[in-house]
Tab-separated table of C-alpha atoms in Angstrom:
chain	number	residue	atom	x	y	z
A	1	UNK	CA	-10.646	-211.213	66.015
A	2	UNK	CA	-7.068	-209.790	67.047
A	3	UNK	CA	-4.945	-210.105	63.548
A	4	UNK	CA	-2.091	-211.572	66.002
A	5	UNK	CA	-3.200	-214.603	65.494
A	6	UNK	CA	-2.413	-214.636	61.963
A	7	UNK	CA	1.197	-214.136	62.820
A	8	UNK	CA	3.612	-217.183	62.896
A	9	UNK	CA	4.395	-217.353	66.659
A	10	UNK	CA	0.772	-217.622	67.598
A	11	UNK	CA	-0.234	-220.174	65.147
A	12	UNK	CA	2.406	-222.235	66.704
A	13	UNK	CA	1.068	-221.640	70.247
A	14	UNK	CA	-2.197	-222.706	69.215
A	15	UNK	CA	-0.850	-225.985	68.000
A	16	UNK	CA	1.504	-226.073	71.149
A	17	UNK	CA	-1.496	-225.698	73.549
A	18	UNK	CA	-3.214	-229.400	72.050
A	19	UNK	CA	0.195	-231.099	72.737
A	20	UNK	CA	0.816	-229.727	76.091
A	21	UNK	CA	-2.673	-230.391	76.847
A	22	UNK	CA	-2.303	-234.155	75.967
A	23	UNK	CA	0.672	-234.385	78.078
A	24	UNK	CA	-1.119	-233.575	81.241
A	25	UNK	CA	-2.420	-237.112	81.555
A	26	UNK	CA	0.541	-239.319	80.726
A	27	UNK	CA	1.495	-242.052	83.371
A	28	UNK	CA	4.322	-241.287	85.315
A	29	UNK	CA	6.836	-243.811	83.655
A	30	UNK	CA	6.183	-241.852	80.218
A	31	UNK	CA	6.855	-238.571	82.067
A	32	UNK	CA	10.173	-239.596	83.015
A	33	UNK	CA	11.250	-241.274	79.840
A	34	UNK	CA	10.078	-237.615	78.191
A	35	UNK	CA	12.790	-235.813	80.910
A	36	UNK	CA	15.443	-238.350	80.649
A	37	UNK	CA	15.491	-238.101	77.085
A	38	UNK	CA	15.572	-234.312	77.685
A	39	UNK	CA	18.476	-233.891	79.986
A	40	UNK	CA	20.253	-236.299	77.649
A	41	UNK	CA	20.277	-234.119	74.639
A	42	UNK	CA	20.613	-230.906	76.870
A	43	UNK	CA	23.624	-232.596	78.694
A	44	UNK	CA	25.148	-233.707	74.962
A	45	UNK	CA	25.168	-229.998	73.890
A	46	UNK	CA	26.436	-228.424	76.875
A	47	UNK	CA	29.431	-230.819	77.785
A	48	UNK	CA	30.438	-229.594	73.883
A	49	UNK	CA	29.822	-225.795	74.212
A	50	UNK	CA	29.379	-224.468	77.535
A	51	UNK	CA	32.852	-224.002	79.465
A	52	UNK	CA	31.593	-224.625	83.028
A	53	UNK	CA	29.765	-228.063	81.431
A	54	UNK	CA	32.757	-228.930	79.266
A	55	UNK	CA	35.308	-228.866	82.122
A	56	UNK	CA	32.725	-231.003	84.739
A	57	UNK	CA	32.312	-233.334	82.204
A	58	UNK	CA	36.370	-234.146	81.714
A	59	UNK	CA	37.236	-233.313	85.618
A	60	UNK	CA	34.752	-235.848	86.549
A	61	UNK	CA	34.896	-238.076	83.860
A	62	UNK	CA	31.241	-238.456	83.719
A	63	UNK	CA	28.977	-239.912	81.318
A	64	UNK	CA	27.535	-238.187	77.674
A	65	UNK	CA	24.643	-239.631	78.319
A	66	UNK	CA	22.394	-240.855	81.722
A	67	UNK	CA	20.652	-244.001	82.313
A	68	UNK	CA	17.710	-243.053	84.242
A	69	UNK	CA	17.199	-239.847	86.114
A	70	UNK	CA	18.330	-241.509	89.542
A	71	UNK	CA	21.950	-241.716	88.499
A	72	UNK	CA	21.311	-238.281	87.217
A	73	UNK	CA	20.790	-237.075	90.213
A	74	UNK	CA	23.656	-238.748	91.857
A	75	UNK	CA	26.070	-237.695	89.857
A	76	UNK	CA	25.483	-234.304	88.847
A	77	UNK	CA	25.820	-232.373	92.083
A	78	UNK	CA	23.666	-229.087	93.060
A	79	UNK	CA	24.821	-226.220	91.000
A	80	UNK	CA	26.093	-223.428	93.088
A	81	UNK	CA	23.605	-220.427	93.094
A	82	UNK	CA	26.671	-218.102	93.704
A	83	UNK	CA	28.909	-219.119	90.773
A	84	UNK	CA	26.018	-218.885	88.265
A	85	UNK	CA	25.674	-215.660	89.583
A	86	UNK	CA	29.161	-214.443	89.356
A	87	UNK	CA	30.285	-216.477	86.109
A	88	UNK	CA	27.107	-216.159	83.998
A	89	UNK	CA	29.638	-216.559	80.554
A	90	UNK	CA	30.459	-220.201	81.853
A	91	UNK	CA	26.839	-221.104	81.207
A	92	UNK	CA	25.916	-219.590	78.194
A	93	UNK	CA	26.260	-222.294	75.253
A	94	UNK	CA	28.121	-220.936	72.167
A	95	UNK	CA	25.751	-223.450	69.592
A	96	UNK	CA	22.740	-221.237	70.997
A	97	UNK	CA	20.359	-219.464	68.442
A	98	UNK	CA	19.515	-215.900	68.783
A	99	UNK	CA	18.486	-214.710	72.182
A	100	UNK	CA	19.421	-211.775	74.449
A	101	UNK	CA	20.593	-211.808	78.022
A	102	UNK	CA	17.599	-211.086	80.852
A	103	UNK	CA	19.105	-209.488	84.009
A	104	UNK	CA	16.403	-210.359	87.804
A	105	UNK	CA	16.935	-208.910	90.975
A	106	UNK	CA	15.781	-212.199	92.047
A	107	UNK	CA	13.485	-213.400	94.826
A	108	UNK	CA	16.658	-213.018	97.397
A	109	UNK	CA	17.818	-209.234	95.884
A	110	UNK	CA	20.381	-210.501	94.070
A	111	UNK	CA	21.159	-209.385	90.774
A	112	UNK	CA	21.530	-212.021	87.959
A	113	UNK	CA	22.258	-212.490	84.137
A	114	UNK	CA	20.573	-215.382	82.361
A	115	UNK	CA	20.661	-215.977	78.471
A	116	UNK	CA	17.302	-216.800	76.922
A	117	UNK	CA	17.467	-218.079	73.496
A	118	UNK	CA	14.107	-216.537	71.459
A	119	UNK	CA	13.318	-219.938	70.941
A	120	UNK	CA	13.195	-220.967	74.911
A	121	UNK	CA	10.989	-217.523	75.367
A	122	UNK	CA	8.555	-218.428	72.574
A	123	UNK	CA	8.227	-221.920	74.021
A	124	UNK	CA	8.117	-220.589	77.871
A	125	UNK	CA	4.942	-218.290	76.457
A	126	UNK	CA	3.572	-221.122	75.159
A	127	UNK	CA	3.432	-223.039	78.696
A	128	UNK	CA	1.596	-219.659	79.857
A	129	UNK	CA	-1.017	-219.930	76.964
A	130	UNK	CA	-1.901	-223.140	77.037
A	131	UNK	CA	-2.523	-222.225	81.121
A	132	UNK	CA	-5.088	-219.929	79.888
A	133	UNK	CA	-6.481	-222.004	77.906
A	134	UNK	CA	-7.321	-224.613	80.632
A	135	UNK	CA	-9.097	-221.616	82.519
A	136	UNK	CA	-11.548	-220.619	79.784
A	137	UNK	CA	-9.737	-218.251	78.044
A	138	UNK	CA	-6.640	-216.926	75.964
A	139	UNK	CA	-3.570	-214.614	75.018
A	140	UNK	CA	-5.684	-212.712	72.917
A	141	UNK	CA	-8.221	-211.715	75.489
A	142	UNK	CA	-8.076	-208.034	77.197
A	143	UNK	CA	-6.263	-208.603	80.450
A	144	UNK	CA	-5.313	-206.449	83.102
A	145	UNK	CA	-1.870	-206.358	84.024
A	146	UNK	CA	-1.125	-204.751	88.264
A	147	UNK	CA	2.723	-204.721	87.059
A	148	UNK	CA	5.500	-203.030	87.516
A	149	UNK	CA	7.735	-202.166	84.484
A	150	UNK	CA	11.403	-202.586	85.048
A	151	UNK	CA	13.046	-201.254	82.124
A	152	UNK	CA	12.246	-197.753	82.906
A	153	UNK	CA	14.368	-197.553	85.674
A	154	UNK	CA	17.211	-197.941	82.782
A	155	UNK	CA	19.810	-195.315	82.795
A	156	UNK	CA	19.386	-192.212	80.195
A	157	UNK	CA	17.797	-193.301	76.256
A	158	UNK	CA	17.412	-197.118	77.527
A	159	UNK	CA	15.030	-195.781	80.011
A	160	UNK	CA	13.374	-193.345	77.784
A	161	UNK	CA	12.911	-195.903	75.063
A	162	UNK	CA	11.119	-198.485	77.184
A	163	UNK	CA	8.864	-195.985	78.582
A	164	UNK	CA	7.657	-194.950	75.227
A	165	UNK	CA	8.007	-198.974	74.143
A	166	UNK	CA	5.782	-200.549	76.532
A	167	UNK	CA	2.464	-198.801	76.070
A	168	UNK	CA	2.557	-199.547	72.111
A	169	UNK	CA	3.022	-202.999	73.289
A	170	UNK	CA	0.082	-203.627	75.863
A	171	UNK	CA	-2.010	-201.378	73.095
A	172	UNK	CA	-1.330	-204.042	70.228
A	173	UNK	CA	-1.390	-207.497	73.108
A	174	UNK	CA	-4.862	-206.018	74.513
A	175	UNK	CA	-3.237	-205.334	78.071
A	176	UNK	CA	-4.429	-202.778	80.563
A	177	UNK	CA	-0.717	-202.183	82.409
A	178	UNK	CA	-1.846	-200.724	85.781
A	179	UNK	CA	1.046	-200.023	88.707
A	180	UNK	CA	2.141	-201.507	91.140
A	181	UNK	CA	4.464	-198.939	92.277
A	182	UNK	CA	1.085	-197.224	93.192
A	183	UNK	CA	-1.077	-198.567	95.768
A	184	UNK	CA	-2.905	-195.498	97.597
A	185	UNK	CA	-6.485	-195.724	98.112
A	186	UNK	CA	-7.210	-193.306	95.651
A	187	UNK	CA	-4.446	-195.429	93.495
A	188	UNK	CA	-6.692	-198.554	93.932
A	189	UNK	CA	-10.070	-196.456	93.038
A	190	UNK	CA	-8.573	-195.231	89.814
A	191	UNK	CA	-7.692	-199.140	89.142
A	192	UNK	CA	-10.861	-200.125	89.959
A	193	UNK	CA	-12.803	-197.460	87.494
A	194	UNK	CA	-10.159	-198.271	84.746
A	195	UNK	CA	-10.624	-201.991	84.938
A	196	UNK	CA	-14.382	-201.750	84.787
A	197	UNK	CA	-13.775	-199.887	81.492
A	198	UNK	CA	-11.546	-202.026	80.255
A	199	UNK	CA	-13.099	-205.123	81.078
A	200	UNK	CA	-10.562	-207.596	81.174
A	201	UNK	CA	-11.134	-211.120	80.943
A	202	UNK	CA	-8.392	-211.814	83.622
A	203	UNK	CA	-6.471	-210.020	85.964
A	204	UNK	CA	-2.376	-210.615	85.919
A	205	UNK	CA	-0.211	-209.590	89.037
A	206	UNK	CA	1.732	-209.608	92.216
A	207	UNK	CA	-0.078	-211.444	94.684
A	208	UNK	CA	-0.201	-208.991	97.411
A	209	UNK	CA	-0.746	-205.990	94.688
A	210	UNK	CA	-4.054	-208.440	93.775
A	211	UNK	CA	-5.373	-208.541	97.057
A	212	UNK	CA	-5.097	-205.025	98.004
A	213	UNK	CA	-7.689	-204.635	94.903
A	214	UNK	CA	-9.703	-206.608	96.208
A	215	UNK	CA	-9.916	-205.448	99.659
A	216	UNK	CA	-10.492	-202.249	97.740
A	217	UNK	CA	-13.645	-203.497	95.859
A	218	UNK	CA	-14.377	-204.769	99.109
A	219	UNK	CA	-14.324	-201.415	100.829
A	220	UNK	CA	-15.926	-199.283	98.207
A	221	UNK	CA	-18.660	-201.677	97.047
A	222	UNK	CA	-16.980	-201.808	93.286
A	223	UNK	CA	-17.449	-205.430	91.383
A	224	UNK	CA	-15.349	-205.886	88.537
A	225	UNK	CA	-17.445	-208.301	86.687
A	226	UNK	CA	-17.073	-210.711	83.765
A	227	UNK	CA	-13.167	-211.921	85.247
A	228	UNK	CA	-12.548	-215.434	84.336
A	229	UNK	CA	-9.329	-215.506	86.797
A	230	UNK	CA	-7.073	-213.184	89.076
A	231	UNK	CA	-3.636	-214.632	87.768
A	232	UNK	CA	-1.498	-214.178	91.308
A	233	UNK	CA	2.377	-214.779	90.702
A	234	UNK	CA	5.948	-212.748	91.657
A	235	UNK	CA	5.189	-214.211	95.456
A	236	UNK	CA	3.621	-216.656	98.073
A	237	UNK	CA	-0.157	-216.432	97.442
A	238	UNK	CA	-1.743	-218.779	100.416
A	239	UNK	CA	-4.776	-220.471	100.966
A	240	UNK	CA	-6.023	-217.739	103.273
A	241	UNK	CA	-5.354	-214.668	100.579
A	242	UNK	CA	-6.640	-216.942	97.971
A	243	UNK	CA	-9.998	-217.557	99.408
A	244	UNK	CA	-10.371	-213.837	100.212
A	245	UNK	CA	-9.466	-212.685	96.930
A	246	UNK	CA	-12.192	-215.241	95.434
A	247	UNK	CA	-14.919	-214.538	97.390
A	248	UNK	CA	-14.798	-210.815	96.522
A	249	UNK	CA	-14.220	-210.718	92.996
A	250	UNK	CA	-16.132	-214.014	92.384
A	251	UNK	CA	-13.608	-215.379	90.034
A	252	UNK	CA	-11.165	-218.396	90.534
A	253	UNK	CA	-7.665	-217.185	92.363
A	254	UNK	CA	-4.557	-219.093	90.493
A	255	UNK	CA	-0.810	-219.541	91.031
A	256	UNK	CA	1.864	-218.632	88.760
A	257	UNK	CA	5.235	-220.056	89.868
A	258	UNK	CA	8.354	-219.539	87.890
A	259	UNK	CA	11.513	-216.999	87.804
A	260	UNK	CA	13.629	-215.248	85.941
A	261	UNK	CA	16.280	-217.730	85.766
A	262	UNK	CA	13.922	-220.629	85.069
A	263	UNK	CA	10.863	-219.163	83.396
A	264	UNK	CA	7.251	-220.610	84.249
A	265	UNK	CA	7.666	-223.872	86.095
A	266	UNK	CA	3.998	-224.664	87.821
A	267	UNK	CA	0.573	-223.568	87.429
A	268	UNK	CA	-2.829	-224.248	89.809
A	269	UNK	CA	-4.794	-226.665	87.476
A	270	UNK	CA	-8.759	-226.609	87.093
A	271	UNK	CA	-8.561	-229.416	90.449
A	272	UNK	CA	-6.365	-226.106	92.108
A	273	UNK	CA	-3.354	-227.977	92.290
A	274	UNK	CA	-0.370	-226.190	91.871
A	275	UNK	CA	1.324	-228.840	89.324
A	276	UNK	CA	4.852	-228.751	87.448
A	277	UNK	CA	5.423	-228.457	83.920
A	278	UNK	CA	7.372	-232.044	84.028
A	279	UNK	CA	7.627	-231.721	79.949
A	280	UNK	CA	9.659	-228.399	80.613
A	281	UNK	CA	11.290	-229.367	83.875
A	282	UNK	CA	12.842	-231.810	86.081
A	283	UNK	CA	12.235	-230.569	90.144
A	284	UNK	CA	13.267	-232.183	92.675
A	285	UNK	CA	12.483	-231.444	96.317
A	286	UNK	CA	15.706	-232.220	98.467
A	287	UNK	CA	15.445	-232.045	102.253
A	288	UNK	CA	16.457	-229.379	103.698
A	289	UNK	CA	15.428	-228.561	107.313
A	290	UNK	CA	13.053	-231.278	109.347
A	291	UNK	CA	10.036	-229.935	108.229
A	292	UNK	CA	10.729	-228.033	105.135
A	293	UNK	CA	12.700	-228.786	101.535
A	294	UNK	CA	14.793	-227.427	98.664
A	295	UNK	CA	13.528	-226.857	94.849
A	296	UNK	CA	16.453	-228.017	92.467
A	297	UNK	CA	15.625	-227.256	89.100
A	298	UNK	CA	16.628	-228.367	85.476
A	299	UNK	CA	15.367	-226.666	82.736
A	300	UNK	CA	14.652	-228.807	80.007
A	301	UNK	CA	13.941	-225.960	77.419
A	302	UNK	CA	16.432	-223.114	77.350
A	303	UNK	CA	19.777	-224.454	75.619
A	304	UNK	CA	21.177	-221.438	75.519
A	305	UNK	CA	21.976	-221.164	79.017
A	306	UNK	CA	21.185	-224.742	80.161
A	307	UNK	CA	21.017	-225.086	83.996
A	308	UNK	CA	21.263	-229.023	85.495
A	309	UNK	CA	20.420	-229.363	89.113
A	310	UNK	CA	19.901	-225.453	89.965
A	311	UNK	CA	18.928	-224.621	93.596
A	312	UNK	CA	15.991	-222.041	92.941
A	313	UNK	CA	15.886	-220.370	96.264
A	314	UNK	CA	12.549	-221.511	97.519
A	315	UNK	CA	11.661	-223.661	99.981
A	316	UNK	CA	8.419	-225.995	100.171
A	317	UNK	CA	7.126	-227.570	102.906
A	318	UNK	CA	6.641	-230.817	101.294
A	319	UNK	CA	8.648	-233.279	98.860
A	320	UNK	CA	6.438	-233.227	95.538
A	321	UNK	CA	3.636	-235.422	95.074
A	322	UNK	CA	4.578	-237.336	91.704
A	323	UNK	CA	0.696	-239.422	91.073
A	324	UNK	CA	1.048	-242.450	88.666
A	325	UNK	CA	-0.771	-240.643	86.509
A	326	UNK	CA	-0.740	-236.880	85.231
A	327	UNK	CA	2.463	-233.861	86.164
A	328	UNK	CA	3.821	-233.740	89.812
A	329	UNK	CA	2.208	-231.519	92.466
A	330	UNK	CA	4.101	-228.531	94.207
A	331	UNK	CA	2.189	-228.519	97.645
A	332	UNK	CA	3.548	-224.494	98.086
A	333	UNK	CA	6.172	-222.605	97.556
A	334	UNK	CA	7.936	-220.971	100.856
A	335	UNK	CA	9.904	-217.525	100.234
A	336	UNK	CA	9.829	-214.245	98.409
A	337	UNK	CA	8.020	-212.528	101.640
A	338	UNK	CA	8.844	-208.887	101.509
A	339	UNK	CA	6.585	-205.724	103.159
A	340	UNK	CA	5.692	-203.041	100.984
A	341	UNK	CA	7.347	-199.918	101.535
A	342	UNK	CA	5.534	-196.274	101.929
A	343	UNK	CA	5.498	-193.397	100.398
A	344	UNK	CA	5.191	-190.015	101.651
A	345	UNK	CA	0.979	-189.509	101.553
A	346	UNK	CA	0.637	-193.083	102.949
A	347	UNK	CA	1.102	-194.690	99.622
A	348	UNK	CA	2.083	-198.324	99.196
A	349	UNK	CA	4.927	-199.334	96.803
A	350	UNK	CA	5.573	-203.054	96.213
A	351	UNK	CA	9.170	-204.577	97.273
A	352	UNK	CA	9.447	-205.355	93.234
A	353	UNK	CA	9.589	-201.372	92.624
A	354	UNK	CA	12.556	-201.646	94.730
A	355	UNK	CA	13.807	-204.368	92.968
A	356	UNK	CA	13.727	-202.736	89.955
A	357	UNK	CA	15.567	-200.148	90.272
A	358	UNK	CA	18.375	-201.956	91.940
A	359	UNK	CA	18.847	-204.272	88.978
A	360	UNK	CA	19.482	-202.130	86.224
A	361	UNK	CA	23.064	-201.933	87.430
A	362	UNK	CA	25.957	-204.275	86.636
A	363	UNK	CA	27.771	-203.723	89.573
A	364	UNK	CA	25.169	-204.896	92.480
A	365	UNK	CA	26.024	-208.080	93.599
A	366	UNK	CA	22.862	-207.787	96.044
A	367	UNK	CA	21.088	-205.444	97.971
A	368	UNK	CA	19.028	-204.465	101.345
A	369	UNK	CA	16.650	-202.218	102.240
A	370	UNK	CA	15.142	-201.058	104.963
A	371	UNK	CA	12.397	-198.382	105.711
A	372	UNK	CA	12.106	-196.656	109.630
A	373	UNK	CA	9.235	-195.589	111.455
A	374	UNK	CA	9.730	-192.620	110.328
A	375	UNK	CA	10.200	-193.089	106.414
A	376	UNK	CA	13.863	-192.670	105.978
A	377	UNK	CA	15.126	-195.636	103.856
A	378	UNK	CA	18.438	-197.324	104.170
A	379	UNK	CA	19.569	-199.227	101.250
A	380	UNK	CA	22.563	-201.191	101.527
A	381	UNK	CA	24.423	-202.733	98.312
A	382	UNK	CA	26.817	-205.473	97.957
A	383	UNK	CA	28.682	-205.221	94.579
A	384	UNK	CA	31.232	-206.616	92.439
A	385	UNK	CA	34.647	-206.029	92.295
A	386	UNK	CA	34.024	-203.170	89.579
A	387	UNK	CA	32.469	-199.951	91.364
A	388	UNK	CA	29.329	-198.347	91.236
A	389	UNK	CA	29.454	-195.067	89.595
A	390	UNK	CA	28.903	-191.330	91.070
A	391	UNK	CA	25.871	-191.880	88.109
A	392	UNK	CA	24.500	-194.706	88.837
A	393	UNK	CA	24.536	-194.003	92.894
A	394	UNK	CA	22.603	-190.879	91.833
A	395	UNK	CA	20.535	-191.858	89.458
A	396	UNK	CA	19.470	-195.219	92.100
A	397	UNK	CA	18.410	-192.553	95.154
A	398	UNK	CA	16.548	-190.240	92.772
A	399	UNK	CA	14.173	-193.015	91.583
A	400	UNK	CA	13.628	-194.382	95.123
A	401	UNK	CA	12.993	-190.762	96.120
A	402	UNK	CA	10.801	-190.352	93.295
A	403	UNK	CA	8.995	-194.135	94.556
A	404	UNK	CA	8.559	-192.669	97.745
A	405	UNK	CA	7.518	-189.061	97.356
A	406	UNK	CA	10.211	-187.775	99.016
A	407	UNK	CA	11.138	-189.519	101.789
A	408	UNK	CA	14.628	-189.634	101.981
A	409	UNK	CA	16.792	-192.225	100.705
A	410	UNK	CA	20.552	-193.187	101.961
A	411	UNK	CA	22.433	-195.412	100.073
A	412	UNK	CA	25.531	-197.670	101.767
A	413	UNK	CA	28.022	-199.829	100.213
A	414	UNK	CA	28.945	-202.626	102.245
A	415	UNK	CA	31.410	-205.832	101.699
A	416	UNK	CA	29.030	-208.103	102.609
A	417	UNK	CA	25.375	-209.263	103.141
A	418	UNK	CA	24.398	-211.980	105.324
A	419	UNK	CA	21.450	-214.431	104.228
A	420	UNK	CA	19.439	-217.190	106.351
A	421	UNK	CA	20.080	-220.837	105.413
A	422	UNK	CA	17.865	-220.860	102.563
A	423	UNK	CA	19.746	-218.439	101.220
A	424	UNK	CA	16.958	-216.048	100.974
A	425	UNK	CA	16.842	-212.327	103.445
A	426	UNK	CA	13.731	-210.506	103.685
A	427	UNK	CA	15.406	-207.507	101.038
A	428	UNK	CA	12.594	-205.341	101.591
A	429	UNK	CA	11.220	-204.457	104.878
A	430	UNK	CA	9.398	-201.545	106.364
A	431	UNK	CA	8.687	-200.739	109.931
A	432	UNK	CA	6.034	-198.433	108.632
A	433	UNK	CA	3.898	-201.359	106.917
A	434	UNK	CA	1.915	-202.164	110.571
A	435	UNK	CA	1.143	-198.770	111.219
A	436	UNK	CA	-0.110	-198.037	107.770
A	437	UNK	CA	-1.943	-201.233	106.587
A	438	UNK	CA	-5.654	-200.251	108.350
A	439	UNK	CA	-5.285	-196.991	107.098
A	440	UNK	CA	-4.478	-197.998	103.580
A	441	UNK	CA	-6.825	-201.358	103.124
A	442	UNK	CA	-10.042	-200.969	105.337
């Protein structure tokens, strides 16, 4: 037995996981009574201690408290994504507990701060767990992770310190941290051989990392046996790559939705419905074109950087399905699409490699990227009024360089980015992915 669960913050998870469990099947009038009651006492704190809150709340003269969540909704307009961005200090709440502030490229490569108390984390884990749970298996379980690992992109001893961090970490959680910055054939092989040594209970990662694996196993004749679930998140998984993905590593395929901003807000349930945390969240799915809609968000658990009515990003194709009985169901989520890029020997690097190193700096306000036929990658950044540094600039093309074996990398500064109407570009995109993908994958 791993002696983490002795420790304080897994006992509590284990008692966590029977109370979110029984709140799976309440009816939906108890649902809404548990978020009203939550955006109340969120809204109470904020309009006290967070600026941008405070000064809504006398500008508008609105309420302390709501009534139901329909007069909610009509009074509290859509946050705008743009001024969270650029004013992150408005929304942190000065009553918070402990935390530290998370920085996300984002799902439309654009740079944000968001303060997590460690409260909101430890209960955001918990929502996680007691997802495992409901698949047949837990935290404490070996699990593979086909990750990428942000922080050691950091500038100088930040960078250093999470590099030599992180494996102590996985050691002591039971986690097998494979890359996804790395997705050669003979990448995928070495995966493969590691994860039959390893043997994982459950496989965590991108979704288009996942299925590369798979079509790997696939290929080679490799099983990786005794998986419970492939754990597909960071990305669209659909029906099509789900099905594939199951019926060659003969394990369920499950969702992960959830962001940086937000933490985890859905799951795929044992009936593989993708359905909303509605004790953590209130979503609502506004129209948006004639056939598709927006995901506006409240977070019901992170008072330390509370967020009321926050456009997401994503679209769905559906409003939500809210049953009389039991959370609301996300039919799926539409965005996030980005190619892989390629290195050098014909190696795949997933758009969140990218990502990463873009968001260790301040100064990006967003960013572009684009890979020719014949390698060369233009990256194009949008920053804040404060500059980029002569460092920084350098220290961004040398770890693309590095991503991509060489291929060379320009960097542009530009005023401005344009997005579609969703708000989201494609911030990855590689005109060497069509040429590439039979030679990498079959």
């Amino acid at each position: 037995m791993s002696l983490l669960r002795l420790l304080p913050r897994f006992q509590r998870a284990e008692k966590a996981a029977q109370e979110l469990a029984a709140r799976e099947s309440l009816d939906r009038s108890a649902i809404q009574d548990w978020q009203l009651n939550a955006i109340n006492q969120m809204w109470r704190s904020a309009t006290q201690n967070v600026p941008h809150y405070q000064q809504l709340h006398q500008d508008q003269s609105l309420p302390t408290e709501f009534d139901s969540l329909d007069q909610y909704s009509s009074l509290i307009s859509v946050l705008d994504k743009s001024y969270v961005r650029n004013h992150p200090e408005r929304f942190h709440n000065s009553s918070a507990g402990p935390g530290r502030w998370l920085r996300s490229g984002g799902s439309t490569g654009t740079p944000m701060r968001i303060f997590w108390t460690h409260e909101a984390h430890l209960i955001n884990l918990q929502t996680r767990y007691r997802w495992y749970h409901q698949w047949g298996f837990d935290a404490h379980d070996r699990q593979t992770f086909l990750w990428g690992h942000a922080g050691s992109f950091a500038p100088g001893l930040k960078g250093l310190f999470q590099k030599f961090k992180q494996p102590i970490l996985d050691r002591l959680r039971s986690r097998q941290r494979l890359s996804a910055y790395r997705l050669s054939p003979a990448d995928l092989d070495q995966y493969i051989r590691k994860t039959q040594s390893f043997k994982p209970s459950s496989i965590y990662g991108y979704a288009s990392a996942v299925e590369l694996l798979a079509k790997r196993c696939q290929e080679t004749g490799e099983t990786l046996r005794g998986l419970k679930a492939v754990l597909l998140t960071g990305e669209p998984a659909y029906a099509k790559s789900i099905a594939e993905i199951e019926s060659i590593l003969g394990c369920p395929a499950i969702r992960e939705y959830g962001s940086v901003e937000t933490g985890i807000m859905a799951n795929d349930h044992r009936d593989k419905t993708l359905r909303i945390r509605e004790d953590r969240f209130f979503i609502e799915s506004i129209p948006f074109t004639d056939d598709t809609y927006q995901i506006v968000v409240t977070n019901l658990i992170n008072t330390g950087f509370p967020l009321f009515r926050y456009p997401i990003g994503d679209l769905c194709p559906a409003p939500l399905d809210r049953p009389a009985k039991g959370f609301a169901i996300l039919q799926q989520v539409l965005g996030r699409d980005n190619d892989f890029v390629v290195g050098k020997t014909g190696r795949l690097v997933h758009a969140n490699g990218v990502k990463h190193v873009f968001e260790q700096v301040d100064a990006i306000r967003r960013f572009r990227v684009n890979q020719d036929e014949t390698g060369f990658v233009t990256a194009q950044l949008e920053s804040h009024a404060d500059s980029i540094t002569s460092y920084e600039l350098a220290g961004m093309q040398s770890a693309l360089e590095e991503l991509l074996e060489g291929f060379e990398v320009k960097i542009e500064i530009v005023d401005a980015l344009s997005g579609n109407r969703a708000g989201k570009h494609r911030w990855v995109t590689s005109a060497m992915r069509p040429d590439l993908t039979n030679q990498t994958c079959t």
